[in-house]
Coordinates of N, CA and C in Angstrom, one line a residue:
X1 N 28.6 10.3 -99.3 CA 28.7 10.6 -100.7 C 30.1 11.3 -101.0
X2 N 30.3 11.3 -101.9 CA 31.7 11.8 -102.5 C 30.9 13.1 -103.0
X3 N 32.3 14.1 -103.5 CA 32.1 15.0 -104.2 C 31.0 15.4 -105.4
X4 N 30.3 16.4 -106.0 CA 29.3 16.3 -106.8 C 29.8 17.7 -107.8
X5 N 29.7 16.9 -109.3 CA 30.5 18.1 -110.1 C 29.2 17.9 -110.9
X6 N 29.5 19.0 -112.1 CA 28.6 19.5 -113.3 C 29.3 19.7 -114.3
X7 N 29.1 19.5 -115.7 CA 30.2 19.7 -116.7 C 28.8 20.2 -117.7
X8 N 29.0 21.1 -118.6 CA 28.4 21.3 -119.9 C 29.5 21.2 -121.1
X9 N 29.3 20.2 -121.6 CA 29.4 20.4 -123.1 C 29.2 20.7 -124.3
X10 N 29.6 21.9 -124.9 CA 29.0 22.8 -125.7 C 29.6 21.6 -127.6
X11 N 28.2 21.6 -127.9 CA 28.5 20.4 -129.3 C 28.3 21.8 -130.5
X12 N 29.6 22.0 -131.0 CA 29.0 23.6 -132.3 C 27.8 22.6 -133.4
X13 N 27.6 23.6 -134.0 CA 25.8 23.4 -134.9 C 25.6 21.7 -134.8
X14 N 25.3 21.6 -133.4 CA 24.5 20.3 -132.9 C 25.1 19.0 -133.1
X15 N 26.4 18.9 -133.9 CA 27.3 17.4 -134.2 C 27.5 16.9 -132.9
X16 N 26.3 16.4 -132.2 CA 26.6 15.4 -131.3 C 27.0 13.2 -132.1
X17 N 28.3 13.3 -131.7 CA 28.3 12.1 -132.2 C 28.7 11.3 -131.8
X18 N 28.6 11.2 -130.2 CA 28.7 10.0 -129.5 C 30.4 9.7 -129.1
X19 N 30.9 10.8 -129.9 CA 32.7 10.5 -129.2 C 32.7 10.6 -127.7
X20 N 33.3 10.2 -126.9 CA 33.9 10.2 -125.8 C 32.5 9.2 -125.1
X21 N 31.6 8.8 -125.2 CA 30.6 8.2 -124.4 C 30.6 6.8 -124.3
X22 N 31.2 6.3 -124.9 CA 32.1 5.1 -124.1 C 32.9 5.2 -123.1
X23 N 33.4 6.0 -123.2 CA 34.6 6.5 -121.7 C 33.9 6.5 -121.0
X24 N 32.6 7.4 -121.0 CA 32.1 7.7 -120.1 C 31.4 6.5 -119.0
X25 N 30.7 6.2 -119.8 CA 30.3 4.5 -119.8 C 31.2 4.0 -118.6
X26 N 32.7 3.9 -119.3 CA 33.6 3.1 -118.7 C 34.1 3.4 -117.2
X27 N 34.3 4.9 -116.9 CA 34.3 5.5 -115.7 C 32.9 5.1 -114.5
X28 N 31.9 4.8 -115.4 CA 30.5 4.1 -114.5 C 30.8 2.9 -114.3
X29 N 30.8 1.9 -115.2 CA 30.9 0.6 -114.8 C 32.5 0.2 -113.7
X30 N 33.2 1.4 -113.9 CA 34.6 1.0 -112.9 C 34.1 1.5 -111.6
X31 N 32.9 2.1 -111.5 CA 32.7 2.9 -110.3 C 33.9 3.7 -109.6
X32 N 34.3 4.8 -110.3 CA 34.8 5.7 -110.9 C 34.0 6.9 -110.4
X33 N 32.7 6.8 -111.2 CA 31.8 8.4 -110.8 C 30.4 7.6 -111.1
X34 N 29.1 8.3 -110.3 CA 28.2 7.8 -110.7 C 27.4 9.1 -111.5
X35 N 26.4 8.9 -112.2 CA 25.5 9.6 -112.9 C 24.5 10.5 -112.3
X36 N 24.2 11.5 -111.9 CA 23.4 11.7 -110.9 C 22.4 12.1 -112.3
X37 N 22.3 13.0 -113.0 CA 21.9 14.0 -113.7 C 22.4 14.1 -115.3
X38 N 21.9 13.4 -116.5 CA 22.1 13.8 -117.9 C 21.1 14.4 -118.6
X39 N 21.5 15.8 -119.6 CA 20.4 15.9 -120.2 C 20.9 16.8 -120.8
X40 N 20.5 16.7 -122.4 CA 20.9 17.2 -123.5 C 19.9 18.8 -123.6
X41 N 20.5 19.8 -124.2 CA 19.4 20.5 -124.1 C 20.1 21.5 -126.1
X42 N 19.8 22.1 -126.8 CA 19.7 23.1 -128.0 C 19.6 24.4 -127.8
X43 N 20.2 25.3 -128.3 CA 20.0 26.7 -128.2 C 19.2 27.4 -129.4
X44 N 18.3 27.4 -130.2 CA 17.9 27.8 -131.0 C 18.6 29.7 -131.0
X45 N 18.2 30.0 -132.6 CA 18.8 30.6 -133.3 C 18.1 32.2 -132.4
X46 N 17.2 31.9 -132.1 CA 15.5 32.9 -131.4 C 16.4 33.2 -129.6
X47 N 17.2 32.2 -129.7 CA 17.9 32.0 -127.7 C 17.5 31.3 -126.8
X48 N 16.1 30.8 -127.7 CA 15.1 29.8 -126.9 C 16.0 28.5 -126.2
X49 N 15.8 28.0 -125.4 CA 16.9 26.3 -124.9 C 15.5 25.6 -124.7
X50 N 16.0 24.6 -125.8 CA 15.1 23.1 -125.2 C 15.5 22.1 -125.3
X51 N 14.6 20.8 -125.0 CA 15.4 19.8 -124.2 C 15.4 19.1 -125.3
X52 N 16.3 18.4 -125.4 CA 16.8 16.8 -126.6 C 16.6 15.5 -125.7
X53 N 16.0 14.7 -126.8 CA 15.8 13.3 -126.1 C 17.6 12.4 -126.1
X54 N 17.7 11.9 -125.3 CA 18.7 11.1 -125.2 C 18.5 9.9 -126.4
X55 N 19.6 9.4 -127.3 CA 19.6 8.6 -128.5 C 20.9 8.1 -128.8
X56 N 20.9 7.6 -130.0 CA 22.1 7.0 -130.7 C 22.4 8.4 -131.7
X57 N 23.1 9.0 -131.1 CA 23.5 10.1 -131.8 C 24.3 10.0 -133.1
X58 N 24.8 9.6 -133.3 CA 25.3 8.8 -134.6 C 24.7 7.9 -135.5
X59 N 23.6 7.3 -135.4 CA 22.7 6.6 -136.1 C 23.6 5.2 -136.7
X60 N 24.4 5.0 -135.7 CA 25.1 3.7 -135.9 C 24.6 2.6 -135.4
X61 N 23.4 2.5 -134.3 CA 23.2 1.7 -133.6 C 24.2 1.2 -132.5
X62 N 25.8 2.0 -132.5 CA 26.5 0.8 -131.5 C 26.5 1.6 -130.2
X63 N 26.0 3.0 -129.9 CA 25.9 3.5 -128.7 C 24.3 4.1 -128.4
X64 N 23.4 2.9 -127.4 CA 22.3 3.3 -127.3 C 22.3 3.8 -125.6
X65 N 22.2 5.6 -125.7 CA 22.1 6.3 -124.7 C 20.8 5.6 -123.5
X66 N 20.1 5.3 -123.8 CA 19.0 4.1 -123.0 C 19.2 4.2 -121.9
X67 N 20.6 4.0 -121.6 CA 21.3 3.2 -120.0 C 21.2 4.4 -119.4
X68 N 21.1 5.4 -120.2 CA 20.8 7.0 -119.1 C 19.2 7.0 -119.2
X69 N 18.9 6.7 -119.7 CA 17.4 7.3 -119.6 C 17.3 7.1 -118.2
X70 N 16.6 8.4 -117.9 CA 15.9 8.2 -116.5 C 16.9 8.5 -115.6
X71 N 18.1 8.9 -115.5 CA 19.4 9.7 -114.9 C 19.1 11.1 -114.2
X72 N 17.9 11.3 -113.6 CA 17.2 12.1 -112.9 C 17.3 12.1 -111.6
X73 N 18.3 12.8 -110.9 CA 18.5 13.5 -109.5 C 17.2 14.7 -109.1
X74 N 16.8 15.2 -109.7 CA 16.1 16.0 -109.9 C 17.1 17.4 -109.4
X75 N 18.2 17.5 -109.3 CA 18.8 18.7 -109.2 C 18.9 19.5 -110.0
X76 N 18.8 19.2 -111.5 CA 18.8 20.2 -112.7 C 16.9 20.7 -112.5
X77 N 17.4 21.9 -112.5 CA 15.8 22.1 -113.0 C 15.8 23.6 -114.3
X78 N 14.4 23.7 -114.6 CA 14.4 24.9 -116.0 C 15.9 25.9 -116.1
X79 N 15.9 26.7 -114.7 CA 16.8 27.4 -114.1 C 18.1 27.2 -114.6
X80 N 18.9 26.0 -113.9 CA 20.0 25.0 -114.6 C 20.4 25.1 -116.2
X81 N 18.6 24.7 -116.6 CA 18.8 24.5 -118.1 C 19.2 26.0 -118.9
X82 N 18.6 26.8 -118.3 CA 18.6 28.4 -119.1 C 19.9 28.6 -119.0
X83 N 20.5 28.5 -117.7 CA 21.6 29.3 -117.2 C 22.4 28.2 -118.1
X84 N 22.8 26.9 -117.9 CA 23.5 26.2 -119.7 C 23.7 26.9 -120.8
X85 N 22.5 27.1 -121.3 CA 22.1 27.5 -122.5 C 22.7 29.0 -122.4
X86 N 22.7 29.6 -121.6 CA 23.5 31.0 -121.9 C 25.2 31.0 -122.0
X87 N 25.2 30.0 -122.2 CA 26.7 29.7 -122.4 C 26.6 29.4 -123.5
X88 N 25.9 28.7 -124.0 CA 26.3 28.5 -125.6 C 25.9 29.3 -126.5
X89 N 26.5 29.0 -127.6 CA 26.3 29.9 -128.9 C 25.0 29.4 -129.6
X90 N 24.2 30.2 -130.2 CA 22.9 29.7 -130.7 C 23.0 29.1 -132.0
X91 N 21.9 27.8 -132.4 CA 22.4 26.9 -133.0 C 23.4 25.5 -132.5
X92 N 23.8 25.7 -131.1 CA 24.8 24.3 -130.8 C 23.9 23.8 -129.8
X93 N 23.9 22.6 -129.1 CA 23.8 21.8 -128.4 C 24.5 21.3 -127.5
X94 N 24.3 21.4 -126.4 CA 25.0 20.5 -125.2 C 24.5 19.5 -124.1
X95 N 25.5 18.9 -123.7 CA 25.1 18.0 -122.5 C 25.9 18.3 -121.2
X96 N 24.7 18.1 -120.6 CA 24.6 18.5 -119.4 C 24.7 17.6 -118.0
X97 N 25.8 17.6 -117.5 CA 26.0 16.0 -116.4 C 26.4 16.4 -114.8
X98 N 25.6 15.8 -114.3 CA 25.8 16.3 -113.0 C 26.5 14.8 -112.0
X99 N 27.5 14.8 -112.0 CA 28.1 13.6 -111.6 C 28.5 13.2 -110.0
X100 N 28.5 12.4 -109.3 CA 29.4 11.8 -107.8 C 30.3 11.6 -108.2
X101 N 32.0 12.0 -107.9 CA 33.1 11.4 -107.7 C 33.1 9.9 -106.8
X102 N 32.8 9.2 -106.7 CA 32.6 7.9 -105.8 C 34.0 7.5 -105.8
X103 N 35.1 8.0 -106.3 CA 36.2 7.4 -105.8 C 36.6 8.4 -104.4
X104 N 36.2 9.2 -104.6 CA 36.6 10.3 -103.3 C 35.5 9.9 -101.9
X105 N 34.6 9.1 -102.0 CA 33.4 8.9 -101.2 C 34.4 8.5 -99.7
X106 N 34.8 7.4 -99.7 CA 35.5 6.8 -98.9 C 36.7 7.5 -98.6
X107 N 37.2 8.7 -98.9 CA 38.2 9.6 -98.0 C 37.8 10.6 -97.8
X108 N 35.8 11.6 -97.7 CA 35.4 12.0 -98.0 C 34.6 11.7 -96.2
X109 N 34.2 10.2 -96.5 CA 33.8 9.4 -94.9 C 35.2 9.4 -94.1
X110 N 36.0 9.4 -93.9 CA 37.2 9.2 -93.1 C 37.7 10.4 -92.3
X111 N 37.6 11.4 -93.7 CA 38.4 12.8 -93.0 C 37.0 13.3 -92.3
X112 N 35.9 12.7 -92.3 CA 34.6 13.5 -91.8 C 34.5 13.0 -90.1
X113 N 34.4 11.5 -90.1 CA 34.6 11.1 -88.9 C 35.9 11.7 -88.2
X114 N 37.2 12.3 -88.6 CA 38.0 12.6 -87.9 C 37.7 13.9 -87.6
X115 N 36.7 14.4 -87.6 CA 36.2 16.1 -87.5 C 36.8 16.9 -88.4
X116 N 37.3 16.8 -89.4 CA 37.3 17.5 -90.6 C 36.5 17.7 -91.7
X117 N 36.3 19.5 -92.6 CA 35.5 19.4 -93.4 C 35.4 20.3 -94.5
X118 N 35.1 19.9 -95.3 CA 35.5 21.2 -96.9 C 35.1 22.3 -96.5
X119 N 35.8 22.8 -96.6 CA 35.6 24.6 -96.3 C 35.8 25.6 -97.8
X120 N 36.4 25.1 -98.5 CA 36.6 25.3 -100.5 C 36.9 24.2 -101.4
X121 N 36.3 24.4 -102.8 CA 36.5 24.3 -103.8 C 36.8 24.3 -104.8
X122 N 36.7 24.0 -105.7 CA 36.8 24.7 -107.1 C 37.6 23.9 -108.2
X123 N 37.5 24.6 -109.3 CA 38.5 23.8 -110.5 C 38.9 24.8 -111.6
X124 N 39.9 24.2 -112.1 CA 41.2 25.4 -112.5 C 40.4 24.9 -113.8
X125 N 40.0 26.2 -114.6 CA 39.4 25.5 -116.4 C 40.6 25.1 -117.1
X126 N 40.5 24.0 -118.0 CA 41.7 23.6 -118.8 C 42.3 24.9 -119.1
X127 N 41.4 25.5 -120.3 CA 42.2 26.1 -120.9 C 43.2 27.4 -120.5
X128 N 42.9 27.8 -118.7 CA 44.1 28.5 -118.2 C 45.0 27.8 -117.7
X129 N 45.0 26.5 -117.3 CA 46.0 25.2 -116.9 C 46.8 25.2 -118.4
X130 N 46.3 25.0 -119.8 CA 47.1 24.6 -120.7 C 47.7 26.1 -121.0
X131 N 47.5 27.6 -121.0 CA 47.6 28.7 -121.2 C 49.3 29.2 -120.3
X132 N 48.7 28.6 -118.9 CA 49.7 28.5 -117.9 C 51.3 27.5 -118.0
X133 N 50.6 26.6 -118.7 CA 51.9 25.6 -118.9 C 52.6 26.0 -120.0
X134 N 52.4 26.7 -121.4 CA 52.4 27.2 -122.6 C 52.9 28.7 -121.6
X135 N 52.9 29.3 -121.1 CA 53.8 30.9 -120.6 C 54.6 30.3 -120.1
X136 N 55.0 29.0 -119.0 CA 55.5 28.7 -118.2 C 56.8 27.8 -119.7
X137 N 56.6 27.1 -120.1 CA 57.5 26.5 -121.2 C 58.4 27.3 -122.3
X138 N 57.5 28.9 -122.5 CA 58.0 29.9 -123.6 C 59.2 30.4 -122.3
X139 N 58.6 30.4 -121.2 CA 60.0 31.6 -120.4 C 61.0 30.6 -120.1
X140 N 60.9 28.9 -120.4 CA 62.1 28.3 -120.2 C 61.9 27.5 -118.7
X141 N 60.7 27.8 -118.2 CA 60.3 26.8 -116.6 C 60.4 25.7 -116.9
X142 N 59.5 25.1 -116.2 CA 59.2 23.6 -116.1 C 58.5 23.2 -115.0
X143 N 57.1 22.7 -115.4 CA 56.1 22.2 -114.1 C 56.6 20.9 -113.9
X144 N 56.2 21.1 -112.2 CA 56.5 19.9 -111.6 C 55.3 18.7 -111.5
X145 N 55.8 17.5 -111.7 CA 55.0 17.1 -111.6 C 54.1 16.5 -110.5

């Protein structure tokens, strides 16, 4: 297996509208990342989190969520969903994806057979990456690329 991430996306007062989920789509069908885990969950106004059915969030009919139904690792459990939900602001909505990197699977198998093994990880949040490049541009730097 390759690497295994989690992303929440926090949607403000619930405008889930199906932007970016054709990408998403498209990174699956290139086998790219696989799906392990999708699920929408609401924060009511009380703090309460519950779960949203997967749909055509847009009521366009041209993106029917379907193809996730049933995207069940069983790794998210209530726990997962609370601890989400304390991240958002009450009243919003998010989704919740627990993903395989499968492009990394195959250098992931190589460096393992040669007795090598993750010992850390992690990921730098955008918004200190874009914060960092914005201090680094005002003092007159320049990141490498």
């Amino acid at each position: 297996m390759g690497p295994v991430d989690y992303l929440v996306i926090e949607f403000p007062g619930n405008r889930m509208t199906g932007k970016g989920l054709p990408l998403l789509l498209d990174l699956v069908d290139r086998g790219i990342i696989r799906i392990l885990d999708l699920t929408f969950v609401r924060k009511d106004a009380d703090g309460s989190v519950v779960g949203l059915e997967l749909g055509d969030f847009d009521a366009d009919g041209e993106l029917d969520l379907a193809v996730f139904e049933g995207s069940s690792s069983g790794l998210l459990g209530q726990d997962d969903l609370d601890e989400a939900g304390a991240a958002l602001e009450p009243g919003n909505s998010a989704g919740i994806i627990i993903y395989e990197n499968l492009w990394a699977a195959p250098l992931a198998r190589e460096l393992r057979r040669g007795g090598a093994q993750l010992v850390a990880g992690g990921r730098i949040p955008v918004q200190a990456l874009l914060a960092s490049l914005d201090a680094m541009e005002e003092s007159g730097g320049s990141a490498a690329a």
